[in-house]
Short mmCIF file of N, CA and C in Angstrom, two decimals:
data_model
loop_
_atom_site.label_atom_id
_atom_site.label_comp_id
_atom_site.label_asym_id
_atom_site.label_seq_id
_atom_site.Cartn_x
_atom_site.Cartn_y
_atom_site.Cartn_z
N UNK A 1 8.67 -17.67 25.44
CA UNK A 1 9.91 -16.99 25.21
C UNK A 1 10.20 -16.93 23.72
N UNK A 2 10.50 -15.83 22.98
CA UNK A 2 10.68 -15.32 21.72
C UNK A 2 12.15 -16.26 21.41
N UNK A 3 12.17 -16.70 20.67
CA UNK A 3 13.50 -17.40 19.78
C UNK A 3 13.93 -16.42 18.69
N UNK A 4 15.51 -16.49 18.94
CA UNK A 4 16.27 -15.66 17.85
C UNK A 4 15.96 -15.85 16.52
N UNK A 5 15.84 -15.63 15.85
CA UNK A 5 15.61 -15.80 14.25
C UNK A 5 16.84 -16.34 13.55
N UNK A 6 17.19 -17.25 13.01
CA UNK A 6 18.71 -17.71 12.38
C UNK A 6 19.29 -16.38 11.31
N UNK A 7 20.42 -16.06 11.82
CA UNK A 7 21.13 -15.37 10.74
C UNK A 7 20.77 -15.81 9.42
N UNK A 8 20.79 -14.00 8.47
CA UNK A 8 20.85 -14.37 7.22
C UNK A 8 22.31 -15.07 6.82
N UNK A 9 22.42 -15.62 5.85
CA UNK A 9 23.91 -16.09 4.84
C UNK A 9 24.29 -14.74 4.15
N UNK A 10 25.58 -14.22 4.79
CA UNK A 10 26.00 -13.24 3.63
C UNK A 10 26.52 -13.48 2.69
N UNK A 11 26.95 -13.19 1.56
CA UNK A 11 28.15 -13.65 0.99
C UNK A 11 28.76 -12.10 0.24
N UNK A 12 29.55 -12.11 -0.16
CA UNK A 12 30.86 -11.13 -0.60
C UNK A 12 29.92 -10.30 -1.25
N UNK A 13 28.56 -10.14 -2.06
CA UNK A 13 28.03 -9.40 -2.58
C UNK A 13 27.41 -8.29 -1.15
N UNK A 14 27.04 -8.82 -0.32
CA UNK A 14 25.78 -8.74 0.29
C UNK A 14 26.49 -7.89 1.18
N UNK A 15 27.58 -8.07 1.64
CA UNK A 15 29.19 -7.60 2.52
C UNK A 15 28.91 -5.95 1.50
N UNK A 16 29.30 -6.41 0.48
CA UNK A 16 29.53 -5.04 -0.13
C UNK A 16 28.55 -4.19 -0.45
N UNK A 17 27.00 -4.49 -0.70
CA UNK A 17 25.67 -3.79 -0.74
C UNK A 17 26.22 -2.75 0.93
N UNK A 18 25.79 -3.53 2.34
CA UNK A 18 25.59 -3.33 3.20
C UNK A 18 27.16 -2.33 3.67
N UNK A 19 28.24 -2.29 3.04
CA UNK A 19 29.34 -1.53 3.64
C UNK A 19 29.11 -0.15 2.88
N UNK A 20 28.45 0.47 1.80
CA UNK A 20 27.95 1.22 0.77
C UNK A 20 26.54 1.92 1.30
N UNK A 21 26.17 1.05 1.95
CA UNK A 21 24.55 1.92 2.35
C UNK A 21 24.91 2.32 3.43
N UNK A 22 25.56 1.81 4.11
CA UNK A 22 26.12 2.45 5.42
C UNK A 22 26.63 3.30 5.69
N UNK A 23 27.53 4.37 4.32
CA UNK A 23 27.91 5.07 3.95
C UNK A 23 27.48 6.06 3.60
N UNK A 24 26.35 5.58 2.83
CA UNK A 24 25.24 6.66 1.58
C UNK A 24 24.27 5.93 1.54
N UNK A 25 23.42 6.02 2.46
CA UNK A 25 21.92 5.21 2.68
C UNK A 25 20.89 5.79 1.09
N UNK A 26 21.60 7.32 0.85
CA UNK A 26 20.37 7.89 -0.84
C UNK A 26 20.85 7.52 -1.42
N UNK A 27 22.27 6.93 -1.84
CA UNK A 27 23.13 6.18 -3.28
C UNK A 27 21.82 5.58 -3.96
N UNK A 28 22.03 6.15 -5.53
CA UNK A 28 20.88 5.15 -6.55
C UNK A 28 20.93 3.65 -6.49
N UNK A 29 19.95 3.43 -6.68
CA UNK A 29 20.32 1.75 -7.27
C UNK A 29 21.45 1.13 -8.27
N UNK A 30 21.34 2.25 -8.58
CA UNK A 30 22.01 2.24 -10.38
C UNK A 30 23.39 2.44 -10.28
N UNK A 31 23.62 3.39 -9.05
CA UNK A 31 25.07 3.41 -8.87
C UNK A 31 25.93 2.73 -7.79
N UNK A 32 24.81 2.24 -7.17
CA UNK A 32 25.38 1.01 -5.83
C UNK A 32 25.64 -0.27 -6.64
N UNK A 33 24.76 -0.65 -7.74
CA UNK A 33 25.64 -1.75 -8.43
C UNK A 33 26.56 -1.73 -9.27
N UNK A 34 26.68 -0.65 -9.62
CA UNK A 34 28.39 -0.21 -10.36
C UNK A 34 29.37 -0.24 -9.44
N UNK A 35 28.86 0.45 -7.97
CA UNK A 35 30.15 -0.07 -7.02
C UNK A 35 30.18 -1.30 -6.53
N UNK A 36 29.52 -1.89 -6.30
CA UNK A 36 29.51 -3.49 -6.02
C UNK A 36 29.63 -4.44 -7.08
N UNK A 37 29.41 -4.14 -8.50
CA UNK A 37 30.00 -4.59 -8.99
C UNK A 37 28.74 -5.76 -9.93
N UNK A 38 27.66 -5.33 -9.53
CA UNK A 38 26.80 -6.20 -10.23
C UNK A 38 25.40 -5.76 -10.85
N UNK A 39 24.81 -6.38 -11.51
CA UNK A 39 24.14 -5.76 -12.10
C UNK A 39 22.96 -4.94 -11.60
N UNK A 40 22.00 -4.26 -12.06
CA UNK A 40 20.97 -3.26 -11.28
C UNK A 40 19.77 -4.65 -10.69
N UNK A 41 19.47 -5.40 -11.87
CA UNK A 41 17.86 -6.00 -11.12
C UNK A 41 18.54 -7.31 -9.63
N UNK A 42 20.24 -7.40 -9.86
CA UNK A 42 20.55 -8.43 -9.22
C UNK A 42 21.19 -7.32 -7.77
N UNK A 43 21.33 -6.26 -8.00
CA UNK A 43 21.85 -5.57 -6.59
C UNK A 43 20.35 -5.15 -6.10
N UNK A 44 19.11 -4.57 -7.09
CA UNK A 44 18.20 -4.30 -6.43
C UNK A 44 17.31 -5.66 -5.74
N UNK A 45 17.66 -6.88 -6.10
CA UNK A 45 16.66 -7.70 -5.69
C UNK A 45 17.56 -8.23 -4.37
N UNK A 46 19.28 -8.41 -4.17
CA UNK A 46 19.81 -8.30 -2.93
C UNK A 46 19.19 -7.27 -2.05
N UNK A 47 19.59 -6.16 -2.13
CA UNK A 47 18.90 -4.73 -1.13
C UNK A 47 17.24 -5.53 -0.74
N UNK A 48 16.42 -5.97 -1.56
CA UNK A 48 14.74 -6.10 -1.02
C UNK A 48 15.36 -7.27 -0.21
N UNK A 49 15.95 -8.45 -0.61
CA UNK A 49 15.65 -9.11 0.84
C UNK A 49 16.85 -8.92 1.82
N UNK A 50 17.48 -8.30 1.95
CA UNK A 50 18.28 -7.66 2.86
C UNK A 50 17.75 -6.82 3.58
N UNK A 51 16.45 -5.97 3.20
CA UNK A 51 15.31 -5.22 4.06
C UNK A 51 14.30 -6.30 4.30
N UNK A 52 13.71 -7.19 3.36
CA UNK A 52 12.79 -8.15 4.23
C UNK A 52 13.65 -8.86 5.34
N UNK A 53 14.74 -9.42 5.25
CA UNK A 53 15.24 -9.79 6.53
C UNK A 53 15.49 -9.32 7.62
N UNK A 54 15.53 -7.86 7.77
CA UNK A 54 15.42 -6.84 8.93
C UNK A 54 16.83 -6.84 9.02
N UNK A 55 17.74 -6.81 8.13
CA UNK A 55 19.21 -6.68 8.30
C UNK A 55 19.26 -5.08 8.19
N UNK A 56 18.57 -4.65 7.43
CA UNK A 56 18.77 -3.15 6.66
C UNK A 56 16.69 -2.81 7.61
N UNK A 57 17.55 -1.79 9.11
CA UNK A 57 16.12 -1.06 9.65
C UNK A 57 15.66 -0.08 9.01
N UNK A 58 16.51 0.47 8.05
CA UNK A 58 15.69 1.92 7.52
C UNK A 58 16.92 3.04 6.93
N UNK A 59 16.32 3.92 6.73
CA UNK A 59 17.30 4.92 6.07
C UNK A 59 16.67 5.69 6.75
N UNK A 60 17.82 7.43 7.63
CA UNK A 60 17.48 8.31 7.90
C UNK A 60 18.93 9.27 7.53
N UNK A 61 17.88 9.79 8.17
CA UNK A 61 18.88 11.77 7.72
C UNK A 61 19.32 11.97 8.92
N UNK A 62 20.89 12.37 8.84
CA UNK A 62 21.45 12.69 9.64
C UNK A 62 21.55 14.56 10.01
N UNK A 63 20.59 14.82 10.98
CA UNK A 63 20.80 16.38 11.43
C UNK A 63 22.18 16.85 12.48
N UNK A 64 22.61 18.07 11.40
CA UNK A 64 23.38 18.76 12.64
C UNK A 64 22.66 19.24 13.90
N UNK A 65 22.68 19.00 15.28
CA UNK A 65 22.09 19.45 16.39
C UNK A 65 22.59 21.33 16.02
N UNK A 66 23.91 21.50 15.50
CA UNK A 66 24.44 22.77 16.12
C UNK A 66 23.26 24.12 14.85
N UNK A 67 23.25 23.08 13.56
CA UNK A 67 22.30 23.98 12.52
C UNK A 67 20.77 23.82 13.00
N UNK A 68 20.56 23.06 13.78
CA UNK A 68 19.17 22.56 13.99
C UNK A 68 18.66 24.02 14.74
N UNK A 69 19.63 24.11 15.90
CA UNK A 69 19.03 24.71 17.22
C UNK A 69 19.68 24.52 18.13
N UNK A 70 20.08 24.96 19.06
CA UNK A 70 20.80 24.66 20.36
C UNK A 70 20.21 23.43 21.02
N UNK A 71 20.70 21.88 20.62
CA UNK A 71 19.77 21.06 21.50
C UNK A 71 21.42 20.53 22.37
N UNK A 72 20.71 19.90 23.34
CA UNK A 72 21.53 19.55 24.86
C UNK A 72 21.50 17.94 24.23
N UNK A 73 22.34 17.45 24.42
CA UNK A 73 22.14 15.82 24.38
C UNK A 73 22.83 15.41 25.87
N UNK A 74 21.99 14.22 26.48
CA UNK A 74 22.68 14.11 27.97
C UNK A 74 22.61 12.23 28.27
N UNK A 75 23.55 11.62 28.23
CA UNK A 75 23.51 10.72 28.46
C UNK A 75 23.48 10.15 29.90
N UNK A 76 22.12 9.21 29.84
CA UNK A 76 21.29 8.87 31.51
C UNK A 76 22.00 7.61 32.08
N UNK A 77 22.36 7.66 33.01
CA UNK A 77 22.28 6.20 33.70
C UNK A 77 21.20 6.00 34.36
N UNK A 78 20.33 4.72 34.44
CA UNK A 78 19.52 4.62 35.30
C UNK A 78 19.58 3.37 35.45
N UNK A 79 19.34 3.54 37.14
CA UNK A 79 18.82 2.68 37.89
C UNK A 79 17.42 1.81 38.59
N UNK A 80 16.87 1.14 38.28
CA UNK A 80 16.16 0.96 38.65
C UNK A 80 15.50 0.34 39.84
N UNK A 81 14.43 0.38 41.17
CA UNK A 81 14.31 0.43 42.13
C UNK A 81 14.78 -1.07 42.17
N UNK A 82 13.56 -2.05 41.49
CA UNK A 82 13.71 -3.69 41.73
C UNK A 82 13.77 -3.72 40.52
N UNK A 83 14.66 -5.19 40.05
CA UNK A 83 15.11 -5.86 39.24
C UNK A 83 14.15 -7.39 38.53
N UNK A 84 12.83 -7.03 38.59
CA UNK A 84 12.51 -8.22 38.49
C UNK A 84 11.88 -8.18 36.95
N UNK A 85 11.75 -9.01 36.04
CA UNK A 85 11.72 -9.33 34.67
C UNK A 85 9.81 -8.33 34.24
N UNK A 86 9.35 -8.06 34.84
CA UNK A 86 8.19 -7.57 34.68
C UNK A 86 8.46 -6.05 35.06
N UNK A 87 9.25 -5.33 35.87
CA UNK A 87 9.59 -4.31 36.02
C UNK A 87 10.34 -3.72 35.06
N UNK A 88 11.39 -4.50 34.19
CA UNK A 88 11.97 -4.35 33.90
C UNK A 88 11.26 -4.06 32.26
N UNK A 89 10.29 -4.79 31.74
CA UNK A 89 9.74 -4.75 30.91
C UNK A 89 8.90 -3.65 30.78
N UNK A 90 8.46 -3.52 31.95
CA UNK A 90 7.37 -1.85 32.35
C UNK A 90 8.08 -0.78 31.64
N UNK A 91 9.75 -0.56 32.55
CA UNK A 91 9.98 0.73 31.76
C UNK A 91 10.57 0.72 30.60
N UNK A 92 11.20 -0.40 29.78
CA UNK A 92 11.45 -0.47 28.38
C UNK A 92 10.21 -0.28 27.56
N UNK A 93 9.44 -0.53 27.88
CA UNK A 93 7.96 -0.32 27.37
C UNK A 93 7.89 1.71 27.14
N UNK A 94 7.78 1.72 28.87
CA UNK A 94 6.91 3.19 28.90
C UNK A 94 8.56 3.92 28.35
N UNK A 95 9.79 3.80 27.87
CA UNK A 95 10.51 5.23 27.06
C UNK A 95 10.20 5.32 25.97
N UNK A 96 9.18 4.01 25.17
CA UNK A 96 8.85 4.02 24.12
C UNK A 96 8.13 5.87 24.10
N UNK A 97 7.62 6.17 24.30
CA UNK A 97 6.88 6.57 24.35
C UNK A 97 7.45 8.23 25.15
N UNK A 98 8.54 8.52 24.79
CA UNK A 98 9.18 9.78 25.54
C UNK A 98 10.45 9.84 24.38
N UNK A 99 9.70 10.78 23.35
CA UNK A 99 10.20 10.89 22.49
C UNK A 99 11.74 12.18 22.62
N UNK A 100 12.17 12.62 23.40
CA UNK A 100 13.02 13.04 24.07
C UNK A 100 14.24 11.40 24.15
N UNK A 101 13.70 10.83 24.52
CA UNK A 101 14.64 9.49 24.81
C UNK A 101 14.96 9.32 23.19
N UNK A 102 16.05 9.38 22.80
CA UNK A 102 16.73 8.78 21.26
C UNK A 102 16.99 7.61 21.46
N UNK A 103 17.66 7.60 22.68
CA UNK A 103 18.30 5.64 22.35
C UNK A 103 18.17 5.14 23.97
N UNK A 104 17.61 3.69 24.35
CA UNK A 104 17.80 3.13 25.42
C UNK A 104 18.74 1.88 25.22
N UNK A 105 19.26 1.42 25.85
CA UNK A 105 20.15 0.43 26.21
C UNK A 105 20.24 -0.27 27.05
N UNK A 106 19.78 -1.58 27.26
CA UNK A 106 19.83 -2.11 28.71
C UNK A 106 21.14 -2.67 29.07
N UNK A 107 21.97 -2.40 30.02
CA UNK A 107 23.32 -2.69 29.83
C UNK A 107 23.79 -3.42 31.49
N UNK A 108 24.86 -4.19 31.29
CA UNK A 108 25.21 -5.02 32.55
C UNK A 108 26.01 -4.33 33.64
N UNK A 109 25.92 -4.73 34.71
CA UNK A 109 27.00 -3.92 35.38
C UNK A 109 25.74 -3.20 36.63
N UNK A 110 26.65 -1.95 37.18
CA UNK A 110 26.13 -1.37 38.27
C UNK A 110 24.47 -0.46 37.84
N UNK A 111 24.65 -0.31 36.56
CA UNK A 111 23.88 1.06 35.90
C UNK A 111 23.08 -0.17 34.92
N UNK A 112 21.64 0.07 35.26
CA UNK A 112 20.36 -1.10 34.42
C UNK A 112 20.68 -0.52 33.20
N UNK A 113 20.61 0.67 32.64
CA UNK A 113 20.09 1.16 31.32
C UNK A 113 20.82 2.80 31.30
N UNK A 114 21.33 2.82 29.82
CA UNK A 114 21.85 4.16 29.35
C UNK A 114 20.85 4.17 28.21
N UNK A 115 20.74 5.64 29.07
CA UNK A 115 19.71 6.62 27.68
C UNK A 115 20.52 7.68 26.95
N UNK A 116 20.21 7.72 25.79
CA UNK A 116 20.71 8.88 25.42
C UNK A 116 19.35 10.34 24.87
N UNK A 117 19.80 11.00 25.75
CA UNK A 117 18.46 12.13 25.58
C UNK A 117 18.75 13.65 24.98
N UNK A 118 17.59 13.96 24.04
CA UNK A 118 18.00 15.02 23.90
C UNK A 118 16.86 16.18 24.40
N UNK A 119 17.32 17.65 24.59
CA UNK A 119 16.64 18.43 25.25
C UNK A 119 16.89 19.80 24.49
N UNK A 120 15.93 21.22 24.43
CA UNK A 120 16.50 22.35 24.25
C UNK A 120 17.31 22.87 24.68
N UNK A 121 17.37 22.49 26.31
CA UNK A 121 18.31 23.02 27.43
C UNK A 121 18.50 22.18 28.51
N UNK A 122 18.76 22.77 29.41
CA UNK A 122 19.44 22.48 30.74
C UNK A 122 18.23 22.04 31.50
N UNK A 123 17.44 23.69 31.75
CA UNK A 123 16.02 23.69 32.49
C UNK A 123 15.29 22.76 31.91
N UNK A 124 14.86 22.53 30.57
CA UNK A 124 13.97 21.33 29.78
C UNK A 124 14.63 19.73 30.22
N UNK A 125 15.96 19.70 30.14
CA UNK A 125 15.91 18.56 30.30
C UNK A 125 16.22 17.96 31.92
N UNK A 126 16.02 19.20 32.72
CA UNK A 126 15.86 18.89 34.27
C UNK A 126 14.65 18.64 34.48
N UNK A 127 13.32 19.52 33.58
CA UNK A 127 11.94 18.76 33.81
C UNK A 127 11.63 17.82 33.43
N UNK A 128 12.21 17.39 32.27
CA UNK A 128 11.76 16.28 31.94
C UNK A 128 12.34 15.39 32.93
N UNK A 129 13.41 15.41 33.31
CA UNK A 129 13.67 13.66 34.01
C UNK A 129 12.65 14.13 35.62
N UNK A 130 12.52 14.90 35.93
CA UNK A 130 11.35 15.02 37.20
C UNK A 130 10.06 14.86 36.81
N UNK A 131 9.61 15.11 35.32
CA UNK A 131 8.36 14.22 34.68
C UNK A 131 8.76 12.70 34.72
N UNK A 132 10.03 12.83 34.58
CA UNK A 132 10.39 11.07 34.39
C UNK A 132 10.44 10.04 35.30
N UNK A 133 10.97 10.87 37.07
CA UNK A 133 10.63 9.93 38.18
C UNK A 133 9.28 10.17 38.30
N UNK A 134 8.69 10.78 38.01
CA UNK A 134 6.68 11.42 38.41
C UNK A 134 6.51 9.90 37.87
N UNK A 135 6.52 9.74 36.80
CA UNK A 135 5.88 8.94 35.76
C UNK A 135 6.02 7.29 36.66
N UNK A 136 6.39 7.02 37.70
CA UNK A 136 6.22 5.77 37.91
C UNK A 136 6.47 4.76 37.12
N UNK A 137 8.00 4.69 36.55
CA UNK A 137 8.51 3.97 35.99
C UNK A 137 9.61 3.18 36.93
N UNK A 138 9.57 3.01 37.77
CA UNK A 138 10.84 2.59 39.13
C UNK A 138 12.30 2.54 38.83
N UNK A 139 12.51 4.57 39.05
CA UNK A 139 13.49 4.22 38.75
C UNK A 139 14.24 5.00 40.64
N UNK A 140 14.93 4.24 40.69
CA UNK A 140 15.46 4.83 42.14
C UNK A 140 16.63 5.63 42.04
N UNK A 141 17.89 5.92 40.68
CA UNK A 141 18.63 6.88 40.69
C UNK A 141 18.84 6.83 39.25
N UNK A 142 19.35 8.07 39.09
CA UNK A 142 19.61 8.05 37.79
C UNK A 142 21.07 9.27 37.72
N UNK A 143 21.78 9.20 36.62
CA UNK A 143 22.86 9.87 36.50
C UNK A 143 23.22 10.48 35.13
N UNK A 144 23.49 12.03 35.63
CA UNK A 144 23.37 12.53 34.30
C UNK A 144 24.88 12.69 33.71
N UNK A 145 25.05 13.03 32.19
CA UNK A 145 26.50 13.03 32.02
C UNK A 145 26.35 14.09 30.32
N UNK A 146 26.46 14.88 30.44
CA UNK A 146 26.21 16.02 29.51
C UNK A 146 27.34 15.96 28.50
N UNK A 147 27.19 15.66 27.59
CA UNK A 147 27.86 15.50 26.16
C UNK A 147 28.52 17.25 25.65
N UNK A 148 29.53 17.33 25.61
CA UNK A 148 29.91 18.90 25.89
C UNK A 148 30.20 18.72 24.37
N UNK A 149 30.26 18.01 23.76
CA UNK A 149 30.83 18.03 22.01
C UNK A 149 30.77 16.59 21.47
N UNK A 150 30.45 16.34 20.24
CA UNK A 150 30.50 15.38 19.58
C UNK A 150 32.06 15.09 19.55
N UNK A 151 32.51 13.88 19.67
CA UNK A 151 34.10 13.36 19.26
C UNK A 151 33.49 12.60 18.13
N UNK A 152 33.13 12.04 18.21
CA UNK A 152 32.62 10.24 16.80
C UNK A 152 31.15 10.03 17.35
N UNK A 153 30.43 9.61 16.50
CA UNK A 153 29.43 9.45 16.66
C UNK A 153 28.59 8.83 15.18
N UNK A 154 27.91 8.07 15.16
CA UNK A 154 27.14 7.65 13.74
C UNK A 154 27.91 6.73 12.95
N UNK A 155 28.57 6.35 13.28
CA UNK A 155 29.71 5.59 12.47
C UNK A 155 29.08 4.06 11.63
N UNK A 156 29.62 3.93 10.91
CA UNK A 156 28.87 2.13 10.40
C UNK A 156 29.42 1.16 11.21
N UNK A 157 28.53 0.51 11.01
CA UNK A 157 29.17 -1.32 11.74
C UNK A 157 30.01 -1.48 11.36
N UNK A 158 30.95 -1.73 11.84
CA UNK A 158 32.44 -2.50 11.24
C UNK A 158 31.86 -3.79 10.64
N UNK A 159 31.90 -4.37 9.26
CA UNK A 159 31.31 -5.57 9.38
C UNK A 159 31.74 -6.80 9.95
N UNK A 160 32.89 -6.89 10.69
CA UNK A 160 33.55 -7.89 11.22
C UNK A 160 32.41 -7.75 13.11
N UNK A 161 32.00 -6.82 12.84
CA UNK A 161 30.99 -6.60 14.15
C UNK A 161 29.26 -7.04 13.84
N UNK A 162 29.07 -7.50 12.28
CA UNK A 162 27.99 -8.04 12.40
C UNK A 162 27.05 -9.08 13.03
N UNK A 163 28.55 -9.64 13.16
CA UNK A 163 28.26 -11.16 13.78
C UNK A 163 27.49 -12.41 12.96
N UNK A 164 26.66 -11.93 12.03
CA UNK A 164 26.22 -12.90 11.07
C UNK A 164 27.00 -14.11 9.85
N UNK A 165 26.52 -14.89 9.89
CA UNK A 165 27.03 -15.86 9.32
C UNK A 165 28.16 -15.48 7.60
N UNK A 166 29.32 -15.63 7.73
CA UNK A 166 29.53 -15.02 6.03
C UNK A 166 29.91 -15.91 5.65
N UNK A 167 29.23 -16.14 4.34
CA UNK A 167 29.52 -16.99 3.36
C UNK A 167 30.37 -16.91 1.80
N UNK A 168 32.09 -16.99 2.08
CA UNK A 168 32.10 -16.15 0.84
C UNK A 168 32.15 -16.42 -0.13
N UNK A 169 31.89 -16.27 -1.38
CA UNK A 169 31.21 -16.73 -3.22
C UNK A 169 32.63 -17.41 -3.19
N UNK A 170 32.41 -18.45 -3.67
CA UNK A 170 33.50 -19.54 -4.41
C UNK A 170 34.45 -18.77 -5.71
#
């Protein structure tokens, strides 16, 4: 069994790197430590181990779906047939790999797992989830729920939602 890794120590610098990238993941180096308040080799050498610690997964680009192309986003409930720790691992495994799937979630309650999927359409993303029971992943129901408009979406961590240890500078 995999053991959690101990939280990094934040402290008031590290708070403020991470509330700034969250914001503006392309901000320079040069100008993230003018807003935080410290110098360039001491904000750039925070940021490297704030990415070696896997606190900071990556930087991406945020696309409009509506400039992109007409894409469908449809959020899945699924169910799965049996519940047992090896089944369960099967299909977290195989959405790797159904690049249509943006986000899985294994979540408590009546519904195993919310997906969030995106599709060109209606018809595309009705074949795909009938590729998706094909595929022998056990799932025995699933429920669709079609996103008719963005309300909020992408937002930063609240950092009071990090949960990691804060330590703040004396």
């Amino acid at each position: 069994m995999k053991s959690k890794p101990d939280p990094v120590r934040l402290d008031t610098w590290d708070v403020r790197i991470l509330s700034e990238i969250q914001v503006d993941g392309r901000i320079s180096k040069s100008e993230l430590a003018k807003r935080v308040h410290l110098s360039a080799s001491a904000c750039s050498e925070r940021l490297r181990v704030l990415q070696a610690a896997g606190i900071i997964e990556g930087f991406y680009a945020r696309l409009s779906p509506a400039l992109v192309g007409g894409i469908v986003f449809v959020m899945v409930e699924v169910v799965l047939d049996r519940h047992r720790l090896e089944d369960q691992r099967y299909f977290e495994a195989a959405v790797q790999d159904f690049p249509e799937v943006l986000d899985c979630w294994a979540i408590g309650g009546r519904i195993d797992y919310l997906m969030r999927v995106s599709s060109p359409s209606m018809a595309a993303y009705q074949d795909f989830m009938e590729g998706l029971l094909q595929a022998g992943l056990g799932i025995d129901q699933y429920y669709s729920l079609v996103v008719t408009k963005p309300v909020k979406s992408n937002s930063p961590i609240p950092l009071s939602a990090l949960r990691l240890r804060y330590t703040p500078k004396p």
